[in-house]
Amino acid sequence: MIRSRLLLTAGLQSWRCFLIYHGKRFYRFLPDDVKSLRTVVNPDISKIRNIGIMAHIDAGKTTTTERMLYYSGYTRALGDVDDGDTVTDFMAQERERGITIQSAAVTFDWKSHRINLIDTPGHVDFTLEVERALRVLDGAIAVFDASAGVEAQTLTVWRQAEKHGVPCVCFLNKMDKPTANFGFSIESIREKLKANPMLVQIPVGSGKNFTGMVDLLTNQKLIWKLKSKEDDGRVYEMKSLGTSDSPDLLQEVKEARTALIEQVADLDDEFAELLLNEFSDNFDAVPSGKLQEAVRRLTLSRKGVPVLCGSSLKNKGVQPLLDAVTSYLPAPSERNHHLMQWYKDDLCALAFKVVHDKHRGPLVFLRIYAGTLKPQTAVHNINRNNTERISRLLVPFADQHVEIPSLSAGNIALTVGLKQAVTGDTIVCSKASAAAAARRAQSDDVTERRRGERADVVLSGVEVPDPVFFCTIEPPTISKQADLENALDCLQREDPSLKVKIDPDSGQTILCGMGELHIDIIHDRIKREYGIETHLGPLQVAYRETILNHASATDTLDRTIGERRHVVRVDLAVSPSVDRSCDIAFKEDLEKLLSPEIKEAVENGAHTSFLQGPLLGHPLQGVLVLVHTVSVAPGTSAAMVSACVSRCMQKALKLAGGQVLEPVMSLEVTVGEEHLGSVLGNLAQRRGTVRDIQSRHDNKVLMGTVPLAEMMGYSTVLRTLTSGNATFSLELDTYQAMTPQDQNTLLKRLGGLL
């Protein structure tokens, strides 16, 4: 089925018309909401909301996004994940698997507000997609399965939101499920996320009897009377609570509203003062507007999170969620005021995502923090120290885009023409602009440091996690090698968590990713998008190495190249470090004697050795290098100094005794009680350790740790053991030292002896 979506005709430049394909026919129209994009290209910054939707896999993020687009008027038919016709899941791999793989941005209007929304993945293999979206967003909607509460990946994305200080609104989805439990979900938010959930709604009914909710701020009941499965839920009934409602509901609402008022008063001093002075005797008389203002203040300061409920699939509760986005989440001016102050009217933007288009080349997503962005203008990339020209400026709508003449601060733009920009680059209008902003930032530096912030005009990017899986990848023929290299370059630019390297011994290309699914998706994309039938080698685990003992070594390099003689002598020691970092230090008297060039060459040689351990050639962790002496003859090049240091370190590392560190994953399995014994037995065979077993309705939630090497093909085994009735999630926990027996087995297997 072809999705009903906006398709620009040849009249794109003049915005004359749109075509929609639906029901085997094309319809020509210009919706009112699309007119607003033309007439209000740059709305008031206080009316802009940059938000993301984050959650555990299968909590309903994409379905919620689809309903938002439909109710705001930007689509004319409801898409469904199972049918593979949603707007934001437009990749073939997403529609086939029914999951979100890469974040997709859409722009729409809701009640005079411009909402820039990013739908993020829920699978742990694509955590970086969530990270780089939250880096540029001002607020987020955390979606929960009301029958499961806080799940494994929910914890991960919540920590990411906390890291970037992003205010959140919680949406308890799937209230129509028979096992939905509103109270259980609230308690899990309080206990697992360590948050203060503020109930601004309570559900009316549950499971099949879920019909709507009561707004505790206004004491209004919102009811959806859906007459058939085809009812789109656009129309719902809103009325004040009265004597016609059941006494139990009235009592529940009164108690819940009183609890909300008391909770807000405990957390917000301004509201507490108002309550004591004017409404201490009658909480029912507290104006909804004053209560809403207090809830908003607490949300922006992250002291509390508003909690709403609904069922996106059944078309209930999404419109109030949109109202909550505009009411509680911040405008851009409330989040990044110092950048706007430093750059004033000059452009400052952050490149946070790159996608490749076959016809347009690289398309770069920019979050504009200050100034105005226009097409056909030159911009300066601070990180790359180069200048490029933006040829076209677009507003993103998933895989369809609308061209616009300019875009102001607070918005998210899609640009054509930036050939060199990558994720994390800071884009400004000129070098002079950056220098002027730096001077303003320096004058504010004392104030910034007092707040514990760093006055820096170069925007911070995102932390890219280390890959945990790798495998070889080969083209079908030598003639396709250049095409494969180009495809991998493009994919690496799109996805910074994908790493590609060349094996120095075999010359093979090594593909490094975040998991089995991640590498499988990359392999599939190379085949479909670039037309290359590549061959993947067996999947291998990305181990780390460390050392066990202290050891010293001395090495001398004496080499003549041409008429020039290079002589270096190095004496150093290696020792295990308490933490997992690798570092280099110099003896105090030596550091004063070395020139900056020689010192840099020594450090480069050490850091090169950190990349290759003595046992398996994997990167090192927890190694401290102390350089005792460095003797360099006149005329010796820095490259020779680095080579001598690297060779000396390899000697010391072998003498110190190597230790393999393997990635250990946090595992969470949700399984029926009748299959718990089989799952536990299988986990014991995989060297797993059980931390806790909790009850969740009729299921058991098993939480533990297990080595990643033992989890190859686990999804297939789990389906077999439980007849397809169990789900699991994996997340990297830490690197742990292998036992001598397991390490010897690994070394023999990799050496071809087993």
mmCIF file of N, CA and C in Angstrom, residues 543 548 615-616 658-662 687 737-754:
data_model
loop_
_atom_site.group_PDB
_atom_site.id
_atom_site.type_symbol
_atom_site.label_atom_id
_atom_site.label_comp_id
_atom_site.label_asym_id
_atom_site.label_seq_id
_atom_site.Cartn_x
_atom_site.Cartn_y
_atom_site.Cartn_z
ATOM 1 N N TYR A 543 36.639 -7.405 21.695
ATOM 2 C CA TYR A 543 37.230 -7.534 23.033
ATOM 3 C C TYR A 543 38.117 -6.325 23.327
ATOM 4 N N LEU A 548 48.565 -7.266 33.485
ATOM 5 C CA LEU A 548 48.449 -7.759 34.857
ATOM 6 C C LEU A 548 49.537 -7.220 35.785
ATOM 7 N N LEU A 615 47.915 -9.613 23.117
ATOM 8 C CA LEU A 615 47.348 -10.956 22.970
ATOM 9 C C LEU A 615 46.572 -11.130 21.668
ATOM 10 N N LEU A 616 45.563 -10.286 21.465
ATOM 11 C CA LEU A 616 44.677 -10.431 20.306
ATOM 12 C C LEU A 616 44.749 -9.253 19.343
ATOM 13 N N GLY A 658 49.400 -10.221 29.421
ATOM 14 C CA GLY A 658 48.120 -9.696 28.931
ATOM 15 C C GLY A 658 46.913 -10.351 29.574
ATOM 16 N N GLN A 659 45.830 -9.603 29.587
ATOM 17 C CA GLN A 659 44.546 -10.089 30.106
ATOM 18 C C GLN A 659 43.445 -9.632 29.152
ATOM 19 N N VAL A 660 42.606 -10.576 28.701
ATOM 20 C CA VAL A 660 41.504 -10.244 27.787
ATOM 21 C C VAL A 660 40.299 -9.772 28.603
ATOM 22 N N LEU A 661 39.719 -8.667 28.178
ATOM 23 C CA LEU A 661 38.481 -8.152 28.778
ATOM 24 C C LEU A 661 37.353 -8.355 27.775
ATOM 25 N N GLU A 662 36.268 -8.967 28.215
ATOM 26 C CA GLU A 662 35.152 -9.203 27.307
ATOM 27 C C GLU A 662 33.966 -8.314 27.666
ATOM 28 N N ARG A 687 27.013 -18.690 30.565
ATOM 29 C CA ARG A 687 27.824 -18.001 31.580
ATOM 30 C C ARG A 687 27.125 -16.748 32.105
ATOM 31 N N ALA A 737 37.225 -8.953 33.098
ATOM 32 C CA ALA A 737 38.328 -9.873 32.804
ATOM 33 C C ALA A 737 37.806 -11.301 32.675
ATOM 34 N N MET A 738 38.286 -12.012 31.672
ATOM 35 C CA MET A 738 37.895 -13.404 31.479
ATOM 36 C C MET A 738 38.663 -14.297 32.459
ATOM 37 N N THR A 739 38.079 -15.415 32.810
ATOM 38 C CA THR A 739 38.798 -16.396 33.638
ATOM 39 C C THR A 739 39.920 -17.011 32.804
ATOM 40 N N PRO A 740 40.991 -17.497 33.434
ATOM 41 C CA PRO A 740 42.098 -18.106 32.663
ATOM 42 C C PRO A 740 41.636 -19.215 31.730
ATOM 43 N N GLN A 741 40.672 -20.028 32.196
ATOM 44 C CA GLN A 741 40.188 -21.130 31.352
ATOM 45 C C GLN A 741 39.466 -20.598 30.121
ATOM 46 N N ASP A 742 38.565 -19.617 30.322
ATOM 47 C CA ASP A 742 37.830 -19.046 29.189
ATOM 48 C C ASP A 742 38.770 -18.311 28.249
ATOM 49 N N GLN A 743 39.778 -17.643 28.802
ATOM 50 C CA GLN A 743 40.723 -16.911 27.966
ATOM 51 C C GLN A 743 41.549 -17.862 27.113
ATOM 52 N N ASN A 744 42.000 -18.957 27.689
ATOM 53 C CA ASN A 744 42.774 -19.939 26.916
ATOM 54 C C ASN A 744 41.936 -20.547 25.797
ATOM 55 N N THR A 745 40.672 -20.823 26.102
ATOM 56 C CA THR A 745 39.773 -21.363 25.073
ATOM 57 C C THR A 745 39.602 -20.373 23.934
ATOM 58 N N LEU A 746 39.453 -19.096 24.289
ATOM 59 C CA LEU A 746 39.297 -18.056 23.264
ATOM 60 C C LEU A 746 40.548 -17.945 22.407
ATOM 61 N N LEU A 747 41.712 -17.925 23.021
ATOM 62 C CA LEU A 747 42.960 -17.792 22.269
ATOM 63 C C LEU A 747 43.175 -18.976 21.329
ATOM 64 N N LYS A 748 42.827 -20.174 21.784
ATOM 65 C CA LYS A 748 42.973 -21.356 20.920
ATOM 66 C C LYS A 748 42.000 -21.298 19.748
ATOM 67 N N ARG A 749 40.765 -20.860 20.036
ATOM 68 C CA ARG A 749 39.771 -20.796 18.960
ATOM 69 C C ARG A 749 40.171 -19.768 17.907
ATOM 70 N N LEU A 750 40.616 -18.592 18.353
ATOM 71 C CA LEU A 750 41.022 -17.562 17.398
ATOM 72 C C LEU A 750 42.313 -17.935 16.682
ATOM 73 N N GLY A 751 43.120 -18.787 17.320
ATOM 74 C CA GLY A 751 44.347 -19.236 16.674
ATOM 75 C C GLY A 751 44.155 -20.433 15.767
ATOM 76 N N GLY A 752 42.907 -20.907 15.650
ATOM 77 C CA GLY A 752 42.603 -22.014 14.757
ATOM 78 C C GLY A 752 42.891 -23.376 15.338
ATOM 79 N N LEU A 753 43.113 -23.450 16.659
ATOM 80 C CA LEU A 753 43.422 -24.737 17.292
ATOM 81 C C LEU A 753 42.171 -25.470 17.747
ATOM 82 N N LEU A 754 41.016 -24.798 17.743
ATOM 83 C CA LEU A 754 39.750 -25.439 18.122
ATOM 84 C C LEU A 754 38.768 -25.333 16.980
#
